[in-house]
PDB file of C-alpha atoms in Angstrom:
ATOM      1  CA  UNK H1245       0.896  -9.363  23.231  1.00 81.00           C
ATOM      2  CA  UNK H1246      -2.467  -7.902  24.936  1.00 84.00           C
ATOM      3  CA  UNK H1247      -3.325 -10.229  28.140  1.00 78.00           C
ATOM      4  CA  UNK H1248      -7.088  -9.891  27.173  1.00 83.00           C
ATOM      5  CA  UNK H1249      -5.765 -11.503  23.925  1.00 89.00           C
ATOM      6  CA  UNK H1250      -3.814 -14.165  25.153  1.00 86.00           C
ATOM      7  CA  UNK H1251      -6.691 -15.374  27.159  1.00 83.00           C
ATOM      8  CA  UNK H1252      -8.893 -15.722  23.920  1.00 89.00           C
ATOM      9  CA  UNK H1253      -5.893 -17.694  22.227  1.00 90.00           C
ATOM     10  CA  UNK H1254      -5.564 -20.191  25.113  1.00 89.00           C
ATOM     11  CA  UNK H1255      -9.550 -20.484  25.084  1.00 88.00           C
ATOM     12  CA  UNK H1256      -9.412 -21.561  21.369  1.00 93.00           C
ATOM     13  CA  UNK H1257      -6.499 -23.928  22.337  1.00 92.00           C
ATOM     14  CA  UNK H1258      -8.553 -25.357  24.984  1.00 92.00           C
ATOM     15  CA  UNK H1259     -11.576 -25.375  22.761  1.00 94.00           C
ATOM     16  CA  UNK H1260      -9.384 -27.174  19.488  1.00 94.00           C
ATOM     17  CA  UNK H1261      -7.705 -29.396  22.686  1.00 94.00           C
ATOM     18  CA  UNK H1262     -11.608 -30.941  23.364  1.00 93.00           C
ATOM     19  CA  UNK H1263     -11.965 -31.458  19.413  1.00 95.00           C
ATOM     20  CA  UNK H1264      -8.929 -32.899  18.914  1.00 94.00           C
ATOM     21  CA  UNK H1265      -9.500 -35.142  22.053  1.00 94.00           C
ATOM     22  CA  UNK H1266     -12.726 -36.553  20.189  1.00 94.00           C
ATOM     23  CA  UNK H1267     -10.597 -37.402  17.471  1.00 93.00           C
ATOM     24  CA  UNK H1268      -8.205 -39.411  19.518  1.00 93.00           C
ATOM     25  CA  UNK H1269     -11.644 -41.359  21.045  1.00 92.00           C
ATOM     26  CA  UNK H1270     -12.365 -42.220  17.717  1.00 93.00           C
ATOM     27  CA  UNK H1271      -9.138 -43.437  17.168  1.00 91.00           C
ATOM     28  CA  UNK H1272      -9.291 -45.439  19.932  1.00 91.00           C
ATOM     29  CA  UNK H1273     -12.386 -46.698  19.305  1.00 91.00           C
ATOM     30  CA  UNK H1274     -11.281 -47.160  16.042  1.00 90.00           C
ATOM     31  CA  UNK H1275      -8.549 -49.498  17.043  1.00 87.00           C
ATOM     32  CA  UNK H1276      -5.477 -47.162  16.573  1.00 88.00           C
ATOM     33  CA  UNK H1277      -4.836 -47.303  20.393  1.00 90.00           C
ATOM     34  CA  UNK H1278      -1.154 -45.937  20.806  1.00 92.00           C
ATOM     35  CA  UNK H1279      -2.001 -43.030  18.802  1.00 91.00           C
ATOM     36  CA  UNK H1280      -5.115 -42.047  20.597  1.00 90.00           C
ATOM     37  CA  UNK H1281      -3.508 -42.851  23.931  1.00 93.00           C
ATOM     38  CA  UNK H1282      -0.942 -40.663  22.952  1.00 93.00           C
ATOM     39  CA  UNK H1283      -3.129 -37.800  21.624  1.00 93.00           C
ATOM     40  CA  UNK H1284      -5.120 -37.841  24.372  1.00 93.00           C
ATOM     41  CA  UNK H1285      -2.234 -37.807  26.962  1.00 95.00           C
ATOM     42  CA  UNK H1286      -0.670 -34.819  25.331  1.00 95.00           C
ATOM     43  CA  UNK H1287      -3.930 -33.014  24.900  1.00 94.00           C
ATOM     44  CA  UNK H1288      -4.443 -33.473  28.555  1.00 94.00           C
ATOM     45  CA  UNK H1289      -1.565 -31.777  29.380  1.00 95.00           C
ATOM     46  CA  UNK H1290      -1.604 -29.167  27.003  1.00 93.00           C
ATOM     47  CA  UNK H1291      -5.388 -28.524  28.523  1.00 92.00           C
ATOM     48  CA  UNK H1292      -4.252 -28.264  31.610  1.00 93.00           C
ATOM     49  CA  UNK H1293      -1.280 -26.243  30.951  1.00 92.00           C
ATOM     50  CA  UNK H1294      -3.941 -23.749  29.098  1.00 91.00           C
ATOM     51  CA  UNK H1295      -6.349 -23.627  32.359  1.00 91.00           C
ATOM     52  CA  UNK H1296      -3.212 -23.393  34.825  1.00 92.00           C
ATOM     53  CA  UNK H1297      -2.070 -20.217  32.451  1.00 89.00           C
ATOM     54  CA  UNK H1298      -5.593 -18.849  32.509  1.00 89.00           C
ATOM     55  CA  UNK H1299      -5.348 -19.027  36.468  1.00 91.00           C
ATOM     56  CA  UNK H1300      -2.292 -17.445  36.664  1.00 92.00           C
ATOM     57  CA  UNK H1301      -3.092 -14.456  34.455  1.00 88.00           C
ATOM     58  CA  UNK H1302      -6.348 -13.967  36.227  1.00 89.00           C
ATOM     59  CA  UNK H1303      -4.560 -13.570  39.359  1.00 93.00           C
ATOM     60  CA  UNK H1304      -1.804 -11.483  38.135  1.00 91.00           C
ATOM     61  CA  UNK H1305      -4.564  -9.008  37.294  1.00 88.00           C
ATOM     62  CA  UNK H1306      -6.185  -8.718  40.751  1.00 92.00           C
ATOM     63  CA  UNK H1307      -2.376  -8.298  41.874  1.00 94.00           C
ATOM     64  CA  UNK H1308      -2.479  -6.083  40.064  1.00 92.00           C
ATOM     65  CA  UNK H1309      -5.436  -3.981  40.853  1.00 92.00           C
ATOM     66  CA  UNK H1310      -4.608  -4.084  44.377  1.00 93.00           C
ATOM     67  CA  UNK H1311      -1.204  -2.815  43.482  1.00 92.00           C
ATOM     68  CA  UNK H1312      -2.910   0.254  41.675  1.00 91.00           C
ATOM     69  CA  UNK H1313      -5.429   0.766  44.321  1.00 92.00           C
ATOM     70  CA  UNK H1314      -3.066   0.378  47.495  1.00 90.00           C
ATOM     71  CA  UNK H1315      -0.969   2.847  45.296  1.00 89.00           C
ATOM     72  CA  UNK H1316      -4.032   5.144  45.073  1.00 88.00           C
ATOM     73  CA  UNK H1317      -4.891   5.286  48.758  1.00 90.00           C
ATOM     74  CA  UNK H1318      -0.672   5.918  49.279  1.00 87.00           C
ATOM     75  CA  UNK H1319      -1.030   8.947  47.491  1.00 87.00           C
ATOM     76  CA  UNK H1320      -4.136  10.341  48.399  1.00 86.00           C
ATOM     77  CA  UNK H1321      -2.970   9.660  52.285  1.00 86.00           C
ATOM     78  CA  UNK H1322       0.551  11.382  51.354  1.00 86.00           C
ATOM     79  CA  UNK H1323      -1.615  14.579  49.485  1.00 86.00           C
ATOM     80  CA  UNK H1324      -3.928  15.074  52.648  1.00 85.00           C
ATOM     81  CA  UNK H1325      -1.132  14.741  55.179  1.00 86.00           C
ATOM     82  CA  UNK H1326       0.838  16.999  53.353  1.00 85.00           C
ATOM     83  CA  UNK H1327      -2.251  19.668  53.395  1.00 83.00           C
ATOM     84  CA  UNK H1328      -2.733  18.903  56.836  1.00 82.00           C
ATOM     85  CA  UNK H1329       0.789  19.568  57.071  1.00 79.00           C
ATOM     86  CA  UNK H1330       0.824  23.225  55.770  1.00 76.00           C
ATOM     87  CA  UNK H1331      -2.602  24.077  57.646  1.00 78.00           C
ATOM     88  CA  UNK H1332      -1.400  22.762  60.962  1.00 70.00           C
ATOM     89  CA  UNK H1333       2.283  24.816  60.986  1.00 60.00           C
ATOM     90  CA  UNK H1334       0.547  28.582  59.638  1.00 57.00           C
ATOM     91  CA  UNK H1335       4.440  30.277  60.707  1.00 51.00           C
ATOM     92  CA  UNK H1336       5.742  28.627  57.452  1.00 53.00           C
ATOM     93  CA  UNK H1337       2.799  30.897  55.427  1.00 54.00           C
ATOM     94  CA  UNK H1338       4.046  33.999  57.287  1.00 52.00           C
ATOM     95  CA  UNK H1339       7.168  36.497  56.277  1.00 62.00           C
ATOM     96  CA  UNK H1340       9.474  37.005  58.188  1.00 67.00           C
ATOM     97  CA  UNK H1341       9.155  39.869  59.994  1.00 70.00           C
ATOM     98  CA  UNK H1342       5.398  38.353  60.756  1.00 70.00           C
ATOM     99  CA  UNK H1343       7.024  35.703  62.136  1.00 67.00           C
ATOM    100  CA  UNK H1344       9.676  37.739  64.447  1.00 70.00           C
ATOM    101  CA  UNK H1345       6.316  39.795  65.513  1.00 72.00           C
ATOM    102  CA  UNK H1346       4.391  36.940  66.608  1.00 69.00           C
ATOM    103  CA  UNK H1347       7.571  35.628  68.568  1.00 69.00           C
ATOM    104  CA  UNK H1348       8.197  39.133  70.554  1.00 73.00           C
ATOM    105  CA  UNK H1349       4.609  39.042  71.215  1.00 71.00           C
ATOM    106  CA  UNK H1350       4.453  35.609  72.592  1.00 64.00           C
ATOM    107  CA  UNK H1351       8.268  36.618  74.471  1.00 66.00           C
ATOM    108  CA  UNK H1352       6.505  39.994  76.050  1.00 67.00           C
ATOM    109  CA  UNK H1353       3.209  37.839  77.178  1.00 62.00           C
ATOM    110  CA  UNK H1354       5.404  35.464  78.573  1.00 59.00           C
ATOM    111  CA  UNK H1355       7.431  38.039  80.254  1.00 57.00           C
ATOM    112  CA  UNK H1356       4.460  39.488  82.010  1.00 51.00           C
ATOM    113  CA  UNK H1357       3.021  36.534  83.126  1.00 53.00           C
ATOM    114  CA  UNK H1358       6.379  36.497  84.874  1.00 48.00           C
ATOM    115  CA  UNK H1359       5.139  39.397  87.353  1.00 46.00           C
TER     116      UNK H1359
END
């Protein structure tokens, strides 16, 4: 079932839990006290139950948001290192007999700096 949904259920339970609670004051009032102690014991914790639920899913949401966004900022860190990567390291671009030309021309600098 839909979260978004669920949360509009437990509002109407919460909602019929304050109606029905009227009706056990009545009842009470009314003289009926073991019922209406009773219904308004259960519809206490059934409320709170309802709010506690409410709480949860409202909190498993921002987990989850964080979880998406951390996620986000993972990738887009892993993309740009990666391009950094390949710009920083211009051999791996190169063929290879680029690369064997830019290696005897560093080995014959290197060679005269020698005498």
């Amino acid at each position: 079932m839909n979260p978004k949904l669920k949360s509009i259920l437990t509002g109407i339970m919460i909602a019929g839990d304050a109606f029905f609670s009227l009706v056990a004051l009545v009842l009470l009032l009314d003289g009926d006290v073991l019922l209406g102690l009773g219904m308004l014991l259960f519809l206490m914790i059934d409320t709170a139950l309802s709010i506690d639920y409410i709480k949860i899913q409202k909190n498993h949401a921002k987990q989850l948001e964080e979880l998406r966004r951390e996620n986000a900022i993972a990738r887009y860190s892993h993309i740009r290192k990666q391009q950094e990567e390949e710009t920083a390291n211009p051999l791996e671009e190169n063929e290879p007999d680029e690369i064997a030309e830019l290696l005897n021309q560093r080995d014959q600098s290197e060679t005269l700096r020698h005498y």
